[in-house]
Coordinates of C-alpha atoms in Angstrom, one line a residue:
Chain A
M1 CA -37.1 -144.9 35.6
E2 CA -35.1 -146.1 38.8
T3 CA -34.7 -149.9 40.2
R4 CA -34.9 -150.4 43.6
G5 CA -30.8 -151.1 44.0
V6 CA -30.3 -148.1 42.0
R7 CA -32.8 -146.5 44.9
I8 CA -30.4 -147.5 47.6
G9 CA -27.0 -147.1 45.6
L10 CA -28.2 -143.2 45.0
G11 CA -29.5 -143.0 49.4
V12 CA -26.7 -145.1 50.4
W13 CA -24.3 -142.3 48.0
T14 CA -26.5 -139.2 49.5
L15 CA -26.2 -140.6 53.4
G16 CA -22.1 -140.0 52.2
V17 CA -22.2 -136.8 50.6
V18 CA -24.3 -135.3 53.7
A19 CA -22.6 -136.7 56.2
F20 CA -19.3 -135.1 54.3
L21 CA -20.3 -131.8 54.4
W22 CA -21.6 -131.9 57.7
L23 CA -18.0 -133.7 59.0
P24 CA -16.0 -130.5 59.5
L25 CA -18.9 -129.4 61.3
V26 CA -18.6 -131.6 63.4
V27 CA -15.4 -131.2 65.0
I28 CA -14.8 -127.9 64.9
A29 CA -17.4 -128.0 67.5
I30 CA -15.8 -131.1 69.9
Y31 CA -12.9 -129.5 69.5
A32 CA -14.5 -126.3 71.0
F33 CA -15.4 -128.4 74.4
N34 CA -11.3 -130.4 74.3
S35 CA -10.6 -130.4 78.1
S36 CA -7.1 -130.1 76.8
Q37 CA -4.8 -127.7 75.3
I38 CA -3.1 -130.3 72.7
Q39 CA -5.3 -130.4 69.6
S40 CA -5.3 -133.8 68.6
W41 CA -7.8 -136.8 67.8
P42 CA -10.3 -137.9 69.7
I43 CA -10.7 -135.3 72.1
S44 CA -9.2 -136.4 75.9
G45 CA -12.2 -135.0 78.1
W46 CA -15.3 -132.5 78.1
T47 CA -14.9 -128.6 79.4
L48 CA -16.5 -125.1 79.2
H49 CA -13.0 -123.8 80.0
W50 CA -12.1 -122.1 77.1
F51 CA -15.2 -120.1 77.0
R52 CA -14.5 -118.7 79.8
V53 CA -10.7 -117.8 79.2
A54 CA -11.8 -116.5 75.4
W55 CA -14.8 -114.8 76.8
S56 CA -12.8 -112.9 79.3
S57 CA -10.1 -111.9 76.4
P58 CA -9.8 -108.7 75.3
D59 CA -8.8 -109.1 71.3
V60 CA -12.4 -111.9 71.5
R61 CA -14.4 -109.2 72.4
S62 CA -13.4 -106.4 70.2
A63 CA -13.6 -108.2 68.0
L64 CA -16.6 -110.2 68.3
W65 CA -18.6 -106.2 69.5
L66 CA -16.9 -105.2 65.7
S67 CA -18.1 -108.3 63.7
I68 CA -21.6 -107.5 64.9
Q69 CA -21.3 -103.7 64.1
V70 CA -20.1 -104.4 60.9
G71 CA -22.2 -107.2 60.2
L72 CA -25.0 -104.7 61.8
L73 CA -24.3 -102.0 59.5
A74 CA -23.5 -103.8 56.2
T75 CA -26.9 -105.6 56.5
G76 CA -28.6 -102.4 57.2
I77 CA -27.2 -100.1 53.1
A78 CA -27.7 -103.3 51.8
V79 CA -31.5 -104.0 53.2
L80 CA -31.4 -100.0 51.7
L81 CA -30.3 -100.1 48.4
G82 CA -31.0 -103.6 47.6
S83 CA -35.3 -103.8 48.1
M84 CA -34.2 -100.3 46.2
A85 CA -32.7 -101.9 42.9
A86 CA -35.5 -104.5 43.5
F87 CA -38.9 -102.5 43.4
G88 CA -37.2 -100.2 40.9
V89 CA -36.3 -103.7 38.4
H90 CA -39.8 -104.7 38.8
R91 CA -41.7 -102.4 38.6
F92 CA -39.9 -100.8 35.8
S93 CA -38.9 -101.0 32.2
F94 CA -35.2 -98.9 31.6
F95 CA -32.7 -99.1 29.5
G96 CA -29.9 -100.9 31.0
R97 CA -32.3 -102.7 33.4
E98 CA -30.8 -106.2 32.6
S99 CA -27.2 -104.6 33.7
V100 CA -28.0 -103.3 37.3
S101 CA -29.0 -107.6 37.9
L102 CA -25.3 -108.2 37.1
L103 CA -23.6 -105.0 37.8
L104 CA -25.1 -106.1 41.8
L105 CA -24.0 -109.7 41.2
L106 CA -20.3 -108.8 40.0
P107 CA -18.4 -108.7 43.3
I108 CA -19.3 -112.5 44.7
A109 CA -19.1 -113.8 40.7
L110 CA -15.4 -112.6 40.7
P111 CA -13.3 -113.8 43.2
G112 CA -13.1 -111.9 46.4
I113 CA -9.6 -111.0 45.9
I114 CA -10.5 -108.5 43.0
T115 CA -13.4 -107.0 45.2
G116 CA -10.9 -106.7 48.4
L117 CA -7.8 -105.8 46.1
A118 CA -9.2 -103.1 44.1
L119 CA -11.4 -101.8 46.5
Q120 CA -7.8 -101.4 49.0
Q121 CA -6.3 -99.8 46.7
A122 CA -9.5 -97.3 45.8
F123 CA -9.7 -96.2 49.0
T124 CA -5.4 -95.9 49.1
F125 CA -5.3 -94.1 45.7
A126 CA -8.7 -91.8 47.8
N127 CA -6.0 -91.0 51.0
Q128 CA -2.7 -90.4 48.9
Q129 CA -3.2 -89.3 45.8
A130 CA -6.5 -87.7 44.9
S131 CA -6.3 -84.5 47.1
W132 CA -9.6 -84.0 45.4
L133 CA -12.0 -87.2 46.5
P134 CA -12.6 -87.3 50.7
G135 CA -10.2 -88.8 52.6
L136 CA -11.2 -92.1 53.7
P137 CA -8.6 -93.6 56.0
F138 CA -8.6 -97.5 56.8
S139 CA -11.3 -98.1 59.8
M140 CA -14.7 -99.3 60.6
L141 CA -16.0 -97.4 57.8
T142 CA -14.0 -99.2 55.1
I143 CA -15.3 -102.6 55.6
V144 CA -19.0 -102.3 56.0
I145 CA -18.1 -100.7 52.6
G146 CA -16.4 -104.1 51.3
H147 CA -19.7 -106.1 52.8
A148 CA -22.1 -103.7 51.7
T149 CA -21.1 -103.8 48.2
F150 CA -21.3 -107.5 48.2
C151 CA -24.5 -108.1 50.3
V152 CA -26.9 -106.1 48.7
V153 CA -27.3 -108.7 45.9
V154 CA -29.1 -111.5 48.7
V155 CA -31.1 -108.7 49.6
Y156 CA -31.9 -107.6 45.9
N157 CA -32.3 -111.6 44.4
N158 CA -35.0 -112.7 47.8
V159 CA -36.6 -109.5 47.6
L160 CA -36.9 -109.3 43.7
A161 CA -37.5 -112.6 43.8
R162 CA -40.7 -112.4 46.1
L163 CA -42.0 -109.3 44.0
R164 CA -42.2 -111.1 41.1
R165 CA -44.4 -114.1 43.0
T166 CA -46.7 -111.3 44.0
S167 CA -49.8 -110.3 41.9
G168 CA -49.2 -106.9 41.3
S169 CA -53.4 -106.3 40.3
L170 CA -53.2 -106.6 44.7
V171 CA -51.5 -102.6 44.3
E172 CA -54.1 -101.8 41.9
A173 CA -57.1 -102.6 43.7
S174 CA -55.0 -100.7 47.1
M175 CA -54.9 -98.0 45.0
D176 CA -58.6 -98.1 43.0
L177 CA -60.3 -98.5 47.2
G178 CA -58.7 -94.8 47.7
A179 CA -55.1 -95.4 49.3
D180 CA -52.6 -93.5 48.7
G181 CA -48.7 -94.5 47.8
W182 CA -47.5 -94.6 51.2
Q183 CA -51.2 -97.0 52.7
T184 CA -50.4 -98.7 49.5
F185 CA -47.5 -99.6 51.0
R186 CA -48.3 -100.7 54.7
F187 CA -51.2 -102.5 53.9
V188 CA -50.2 -104.0 50.7
T189 CA -46.5 -104.3 49.8
W190 CA -45.1 -104.9 53.0
P191 CA -47.1 -108.0 54.5
A192 CA -45.8 -109.3 51.1
I193 CA -42.3 -108.8 50.9
S194 CA -41.6 -108.5 54.8
T195 CA -40.7 -112.0 55.3
A196 CA -38.4 -112.0 52.1
L197 CA -37.1 -108.7 52.4
V198 CA -36.1 -110.3 56.3
G199 CA -34.3 -113.7 55.1
G200 CA -31.7 -111.1 52.7
A201 CA -31.3 -109.3 55.9
L202 CA -30.4 -112.8 58.0
L203 CA -28.7 -113.7 55.0
A204 CA -26.8 -111.0 54.9
F205 CA -25.7 -110.3 58.7
A206 CA -24.1 -114.3 58.3
L207 CA -22.5 -113.1 55.2
S208 CA -20.5 -110.2 56.3
F209 CA -20.1 -112.2 59.9
D210 CA -17.7 -114.4 58.7
E211 CA -16.5 -112.6 55.4
V212 CA -12.3 -112.8 55.7
I213 CA -11.1 -112.2 52.3
V214 CA -12.0 -108.5 51.4
T215 CA -11.8 -107.5 54.9
T216 CA -8.2 -108.6 55.0
F217 CA -7.8 -105.7 52.0
T218 CA -10.3 -103.4 53.7
A219 CA -9.3 -103.6 57.4
G220 CA -6.8 -101.0 59.0
A221 CA -5.5 -102.0 62.7
Q222 CA -8.8 -103.3 63.4
N223 CA -9.8 -107.7 64.2
T224 CA -13.3 -109.1 62.6
L225 CA -13.7 -112.0 65.2
P226 CA -12.2 -114.3 61.3
I227 CA -9.3 -111.5 60.8
F228 CA -8.7 -112.9 64.7
I229 CA -9.1 -116.9 63.7
L230 CA -6.7 -115.9 60.3
N231 CA -4.0 -113.9 62.9
N232 CA -3.4 -116.8 64.9
I233 CA -3.8 -119.7 63.6
N234 CA -0.1 -120.5 63.4
R235 CA 0.1 -119.8 67.2
G236 CA -0.1 -123.1 69.0
S237 CA -1.5 -121.3 72.6
Q238 CA -4.2 -119.6 70.6
L239 CA -5.7 -122.8 69.4
P240 CA -8.6 -123.7 72.1
V241 CA -9.8 -119.8 72.2
I242 CA -10.1 -120.2 68.0
N243 CA -11.6 -123.5 68.9
V244 CA -14.2 -121.6 70.3
V245 CA -14.5 -118.8 68.2
A246 CA -14.0 -120.7 65.5
F247 CA -18.1 -122.4 66.6
V248 CA -19.6 -119.5 67.8
V249 CA -19.1 -117.8 64.4
I250 CA -21.4 -120.8 62.8
V251 CA -23.2 -121.0 65.1
F252 CA -23.4 -116.9 64.1
T253 CA -24.0 -117.9 60.7
V254 CA -26.1 -121.2 60.4
L255 CA -29.1 -119.8 62.6
P256 CA -29.3 -116.6 60.6
V257 CA -29.2 -118.2 57.0
W258 CA -31.2 -121.5 59.3
A259 CA -34.2 -118.7 60.3
S260 CA -34.1 -116.7 56.9
V261 CA -35.0 -120.5 55.1
R262 CA -37.8 -121.4 57.5
L263 CA -38.9 -117.7 56.7
T264 CA -38.4 -118.1 52.8
H265 CA -39.1 -120.7 51.7
T266 CA -36.9 -121.5 48.9
S267 CA -33.5 -123.3 47.8
G268 CA -31.3 -120.4 48.4
L269 CA -31.3 -120.2 44.5
S270 CA -34.1 -118.5 42.2
R271 CA -36.2 -121.1 40.5
R272 CA -38.5 -120.7 38.0
N273 CA -41.8 -121.8 38.2
Chain B
M1 CA -61.9 -88.0 50.4
A2 CA -59.7 -86.2 53.5
V3 CA -61.0 -82.6 52.2
D4 CA -64.0 -83.5 54.9
A5 CA -61.1 -84.0 58.0
A6 CA -60.3 -81.7 60.2
P7 CA -57.3 -79.6 59.2
G8 CA -54.6 -80.3 62.0
A9 CA -55.1 -84.0 60.5
G10 CA -55.9 -83.5 57.2
S11 CA -52.6 -81.2 56.5
S12 CA -49.7 -84.3 57.6
R13 CA -52.1 -86.6 54.8
G14 CA -52.6 -84.1 52.6
A15 CA -49.2 -83.1 52.6
R16 CA -48.7 -87.1 51.6
L17 CA -51.0 -87.2 48.9
R18 CA -49.0 -84.6 46.7
V19 CA -46.1 -86.4 47.8
S20 CA -48.1 -89.4 46.5
A21 CA -49.3 -87.6 43.5
T22 CA -46.3 -86.6 42.5
F23 CA -44.6 -89.3 42.1
W24 CA -47.6 -90.8 41.1
R25 CA -47.2 -89.1 37.9
R26 CA -43.4 -88.3 37.0
P27 CA -43.0 -92.5 36.6
R28 CA -39.3 -91.3 36.0
L29 CA -38.6 -90.0 39.2
R30 CA -40.2 -92.8 40.7
L31 CA -37.5 -94.3 38.7
A32 CA -34.4 -92.7 39.0
S33 CA -34.9 -92.8 43.7
L34 CA -35.3 -96.3 43.3
V35 CA -32.7 -97.3 41.1
G36 CA -30.4 -94.2 41.3
P37 CA -29.0 -94.2 44.5
P38 CA -27.5 -98.5 44.5
V39 CA -26.6 -97.9 41.3
G40 CA -25.2 -94.3 41.5
A41 CA -23.0 -95.8 44.5
Y42 CA -21.5 -99.9 43.3
G43 CA -21.0 -96.7 40.2
L44 CA -18.6 -94.6 41.9
V45 CA -17.7 -97.0 44.3
Y46 CA -17.5 -100.6 43.0
L47 CA -16.8 -100.7 39.0
G48 CA -14.8 -97.5 40.3
S49 CA -12.4 -98.8 42.2
L50 CA -12.0 -102.1 39.1
V51 CA -11.1 -99.0 37.7
V52 CA -8.5 -97.5 39.7
L53 CA -7.0 -101.8 39.8
L54 CA -7.2 -102.4 36.0
I55 CA -5.5 -99.1 36.4
S56 CA -2.4 -99.6 38.8
G57 CA -1.6 -103.0 36.8
F58 CA -0.1 -100.4 34.4
W59 CA 2.5 -99.3 37.6
A60 CA 5.5 -99.2 38.4
V61 CA 6.9 -100.0 41.6
D62 CA 10.1 -98.4 43.5
A63 CA 12.6 -101.0 44.4
F64 CA 13.3 -99.3 47.9
T65 CA 10.3 -98.8 49.1
S66 CA 7.6 -100.5 47.9
Q67 CA 5.9 -97.9 46.9
T68 CA 3.9 -97.7 43.9
V69 CA 5.0 -94.7 41.3
H70 CA 3.0 -93.7 38.3
V71 CA 4.8 -94.1 35.2
W72 CA 2.7 -96.2 32.8
N73 CA 4.5 -99.7 31.0
L74 CA 4.1 -102.9 30.5
D75 CA 6.3 -104.0 32.7
N76 CA 4.1 -106.3 34.7
Y77 CA 2.0 -108.0 32.0
R78 CA 5.5 -108.4 30.2
T79 CA 6.8 -110.6 33.8
I80 CA 3.4 -112.3 34.0
F81 CA 3.6 -113.9 30.5
S82 CA 7.4 -114.1 29.7
T83 CA 9.1 -116.4 27.3
S84 CA 11.6 -116.5 29.1
D85 CA 10.7 -117.7 32.7
P86 CA 7.9 -120.0 33.6
T87 CA 7.5 -118.7 37.2
Y88 CA 3.9 -117.2 36.5
W89 CA 3.3 -119.9 33.9
R90 CA 3.4 -122.7 36.1
I91 CA 1.1 -120.6 38.9
I92 CA -1.0 -120.5 36.2
G93 CA -1.3 -123.6 34.9
R94 CA -1.2 -125.2 38.5
T95 CA -4.4 -123.0 39.5
V96 CA -6.8 -123.9 36.6
L97 CA -6.0 -127.5 37.0
I98 CA -7.1 -127.8 40.4
A99 CA -9.5 -125.2 39.1
V100 CA -11.1 -128.2 36.8
A101 CA -10.1 -130.9 38.7
V102 CA -11.7 -130.2 41.5
T103 CA -15.2 -129.6 38.9
V104 CA -14.9 -132.3 38.3
A105 CA -14.7 -134.2 41.2
D106 CA -17.7 -131.6 42.6
A107 CA -19.6 -133.1 39.3
V108 CA -19.4 -136.5 40.4
L109 CA -20.2 -136.0 44.5
A110 CA -22.5 -134.0 43.5
F111 CA -24.8 -135.4 40.9
P112 CA -26.0 -138.7 42.2
L113 CA -27.4 -136.5 45.3
A114 CA -29.2 -133.2 43.1
Y115 CA -30.6 -136.4 41.4
Y116 CA -31.9 -138.4 44.7
M117 CA -32.9 -135.2 46.2
A118 CA -35.1 -134.3 42.9
R119 CA -36.0 -137.7 42.0
V120 CA -36.5 -140.5 44.6
A121 CA -36.7 -138.2 48.0
T122 CA -40.1 -137.5 48.9
P123 CA -40.3 -134.2 49.8
R124 CA -40.1 -134.2 53.4
V125 CA -36.7 -135.4 52.8
R126 CA -36.1 -133.3 50.4
A127 CA -37.0 -130.3 52.1
L128 CA -34.2 -131.7 54.9
L129 CA -31.5 -132.6 52.7
I130 CA -32.1 -128.9 50.8
V131 CA -31.4 -127.8 54.2
A132 CA -28.6 -129.6 54.8
V133 CA -26.8 -128.7 51.6
L134 CA -27.4 -125.1 52.0
L135 CA -26.7 -124.3 55.9
P136 CA -22.7 -125.5 55.6
L137 CA -22.7 -123.0 52.4
W138 CA -23.7 -120.2 54.6
S139 CA -22.1 -121.1 57.1
S140 CA -18.4 -120.1 57.5
Y141 CA -15.9 -120.5 55.0
L142 CA -13.3 -119.6 57.1
V143 CA -14.4 -121.9 60.4
R144 CA -14.5 -125.2 58.0
I145 CA -11.2 -124.7 55.8
Y146 CA -9.7 -124.4 60.0
S147 CA -11.2 -127.0 60.3
W148 CA -10.0 -129.4 57.4
R149 CA -6.2 -128.0 58.9
T150 CA -7.0 -130.4 62.1
I151 CA -8.3 -133.1 61.0
L152 CA -5.5 -133.3 57.6
S153 CA -3.3 -132.6 61.2
T154 CA -0.8 -135.5 62.3
S155 CA -2.5 -136.1 65.3
G156 CA -6.4 -134.9 63.7
A157 CA -9.0 -136.6 62.3
L158 CA -7.7 -138.5 59.4
N159 CA -5.3 -140.1 60.5
W160 CA -6.8 -141.9 63.9
A161 CA -9.3 -142.7 61.7
F162 CA -6.8 -143.9 59.1
N163 CA -4.8 -145.7 62.2
G164 CA -8.3 -147.4 63.0
L165 CA -8.4 -149.0 60.2
G166 CA -5.3 -150.2 60.1
L167 CA -3.3 -148.2 57.8
P168 CA -0.7 -146.1 57.9
D169 CA -0.2 -142.8 58.3
Q170 CA -1.5 -140.0 55.9
H171 CA 0.9 -136.8 55.1
L172 CA -1.5 -134.1 52.8
S173 CA -1.0 -131.7 54.8
G174 CA 0.8 -128.7 52.8
T175 CA -0.1 -130.9 49.3
V176 CA -1.8 -129.6 46.2
W177 CA -4.0 -133.2 47.1
A178 CA -5.1 -131.4 50.9
M179 CA -5.9 -128.4 49.0
W180 CA -8.4 -130.0 46.2
L181 CA -9.8 -132.4 48.7
V182 CA -11.0 -129.3 50.7
F183 CA -11.5 -127.0 47.4
T184 CA -13.4 -129.9 46.7
Y185 CA -15.3 -129.7 50.2
I186 CA -16.2 -126.1 50.1
W187 CA -17.3 -125.4 46.6
L188 CA -19.5 -128.4 46.6
P189 CA -22.8 -127.2 47.9
F190 CA -22.6 -124.3 44.9
M191 CA -21.9 -127.5 42.3
V192 CA -25.2 -129.7 44.0
L193 CA -28.5 -126.4 44.0
P194 CA -28.2 -125.4 40.0
V195 CA -28.2 -129.2 39.2
F196 CA -30.5 -130.1 41.8
A197 CA -32.1 -127.3 39.8
A198 CA -31.7 -128.5 36.2
I199 CA -32.8 -132.0 37.2
E200 CA -36.6 -131.4 39.4
R201 CA -37.5 -129.5 35.4
V202 CA -37.0 -132.5 33.8
P203 CA -40.9 -133.8 33.2
D204 CA -41.5 -136.8 34.0
S205 CA -43.3 -137.3 31.2
Y206 CA -40.5 -137.5 28.7
L207 CA -38.8 -140.3 30.5
E208 CA -42.2 -142.2 29.8
A209 CA -42.0 -141.1 26.4
S210 CA -38.7 -142.8 26.4
G211 CA -39.0 -145.8 28.4
D212 CA -42.7 -146.6 25.9
L213 CA -39.8 -145.8 22.9
G214 CA -38.0 -149.0 24.3
A215 CA -35.3 -147.0 25.8
R216 CA -34.0 -149.4 28.9
G217 CA -33.1 -147.3 32.2
G218 CA -30.0 -147.0 31.5
R219 CA -30.4 -144.9 27.6
T220 CA -33.1 -143.2 29.2
F221 CA -30.6 -141.5 31.5
R222 CA -28.5 -140.9 28.6
S223 CA -30.2 -139.7 26.2
V224 CA -32.7 -137.4 28.1
M225 CA -31.5 -136.7 31.5
L226 CA -27.8 -136.4 31.0
P227 CA -28.5 -134.0 28.1
L228 CA -31.4 -131.7 29.9
A229 CA -29.1 -131.7 33.3
L230 CA -25.9 -130.5 32.2
P231 CA -26.6 -126.4 31.7
G232 CA -27.2 -127.4 35.8
V233 CA -23.8 -129.3 36.1
V234 CA -22.7 -126.0 33.9
A235 CA -23.8 -123.7 35.9
G236 CA -22.3 -124.9 39.4
S237 CA -19.3 -125.2 37.7
I238 CA -19.0 -121.4 36.8
F239 CA -19.2 -121.0 40.8
T240 CA -15.9 -123.9 41.6
F241 CA -14.3 -123.0 38.5
S242 CA -14.7 -118.8 39.7
L243 CA -14.2 -119.5 42.9
T244 CA -11.1 -121.8 42.9
L245 CA -9.4 -119.6 40.7
G246 CA -9.5 -116.2 43.4
D247 CA -9.1 -117.8 47.1
F248 CA -6.5 -117.6 48.9
I249 CA -7.5 -118.9 52.0
T250 CA -6.9 -122.3 51.0
P251 CA -3.8 -122.6 49.9
A252 CA -2.5 -119.9 53.4
L253 CA -4.4 -122.5 55.6
V254 CA -4.3 -126.9 54.5
G255 CA -1.1 -125.6 51.2
G256 CA 1.8 -124.4 51.4
G257 CA 3.9 -126.8 50.4
P258 CA 6.3 -126.8 47.5
G259 CA 4.6 -126.2 44.4
T260 CA 1.6 -125.5 45.8
S261 CA 2.1 -121.7 44.8
M262 CA -1.7 -120.7 43.1
I263 CA -3.4 -117.1 41.6
G264 CA -4.6 -115.9 44.7
S265 CA -2.0 -116.7 46.9
T266 CA 0.7 -115.2 44.5
V267 CA -1.7 -111.8 44.4
E268 CA -2.0 -111.7 48.0
A269 CA 2.3 -113.0 49.1
N270 CA 2.4 -109.5 46.0
V271 CA 0.4 -107.0 48.0
G272 CA 2.6 -105.8 50.5
L273 CA 6.0 -105.6 47.9
N274 CA 4.2 -105.3 44.7
V275 CA 0.9 -104.2 44.4
P276 CA 1.2 -103.0 40.8
L277 CA 2.2 -107.2 39.9
A278 CA -0.1 -107.8 41.9
A279 CA -2.7 -106.3 40.1
A280 CA -1.8 -106.9 36.6
L281 CA -2.1 -110.6 38.2
T282 CA -5.9 -110.0 38.7
A283 CA -6.6 -110.0 35.6
V284 CA -6.0 -113.1 34.7
P285 CA -8.8 -114.8 36.6
V286 CA -10.8 -112.2 35.1
L287 CA -9.3 -113.1 31.2
I288 CA -9.7 -117.2 32.1
M289 CA -13.4 -116.0 33.8
A290 CA -14.9 -114.7 30.7
A291 CA -13.8 -117.0 27.9
Y292 CA -15.5 -119.8 30.9
L293 CA -18.5 -117.5 31.0
T294 CA -18.9 -117.2 26.5
I295 CA -18.5 -120.6 26.5
A296 CA -21.4 -121.2 30.0
K297 CA -23.1 -118.6 28.0
R298 CA -23.4 -120.9 25.1
L299 CA -23.8 -124.4 26.6
G300 CA -27.1 -122.6 27.9
A301 CA -25.7 -122.0 31.5
F302 CA -28.1 -119.4 32.2
E303 CA -30.9 -120.7 32.3
A304 CA -29.8 -123.1 34.4
L305 CA -29.3 -121.0 37.1

């Protein structure tokens, strides 16, 4: 239905929008190698100096280490809870089944500030008012809980989508041939879902690694890398280090996502066939 | 089966089989052990927190210590929806206006791109374009906003480009326009993907039928393609709208000038001073989104997600 002119027009538009999407990523990647301490475009020369400065900064190192720890722990919780929920929702029909998806989706459907403030208030309430609740001082643990709430849905969606595409008769065949539950899981179910699970875990890690809104509300005195960026953004002398940290955050989030896309071959949003 | 196996090897397999069999015979038990922990954790931690947040909106604050005091009252809501002082009304109105403007801009930018991806590009190019849209979506949100802050700054890349074209310097940083631009940028992939999915689902035969009935390209687009793709646009708008309503990082990094307060940044500013007021204010985006989702559902957006 499209004429040649329309096709060319659409192609040019597409190129323009994709360039718009990638422009800020390219700009920050170039700034990370800026030889001047002054942030002006175009950069005056190339250097790796700021990578050394950032690496030798104890603040940056502790923030990086905390971000990695939080990302791994939140991903672990997300993999466990997300895949359990996916298996339950896929295998059984029960009262409130539709609500499970909605419940898990809420933390990313509602603005992050609501999740963040709600968790902060709940932790404060548990610490100060409710002596019958276990106290939970603001620490790495509270950051992990905050991240896990919005990471679970990513793993859940990935695993559930894969389970729905996998034929149930494979499991029945395995049982008919005398395999027990564990063998069926190990040799039939696991090979079918493993890439979806790993893909979901990579996305969850990327989501956790750069999260800033919920983290500002659930962190104590600790800094994750994004919080480090946010705290230092108004200090001119720190900008070269921030550029390096920003570049590292991009690499740490883009690589897992790229790997995840390769593993799962999905467009990220569910598509019905 | 394993009856004749050596006793040592058989007992662990036997135990495993007994556990398997127990779970197999009691599907309710399997269901409870699978769905129980995640739903229980969410019910306790997440829903519990939301309830605490909702309740805090009805508490007050000690004027001297900024500590929350548990006195039930409606003062926070009276302050926000005041008939005499329009401060909060202005903030809410500004936020909704920006959210609408961002949604419209994203729809305009995304539609031709999604159309090209779904109906013009070869499978190879389509796969490439999907990755090109997905990677920015998932890569650091804070870093991309920070990058715009450097691009829009006085000695940034935008002024360099403007000067190269012989145009005068722009002073967007700190304005509502900068926030509009950056919000449009940040949420654009959330619009592209559902619109792409909706356009891709339109069967070719519908378009051929329209052509056979004598409609030209433009007419087919207006009468067949657009109505069928609309649920995708509405699905995308749920994200662009909702995310703009609650965001405070964009106002903090590229806004900040006079008349740039939004709901998110006002909540954030009140967290250290008056938590009950901040909690009451978070009810506003929730109410707006509830109304929006009701309309979106009527337009069939949930089928397009």
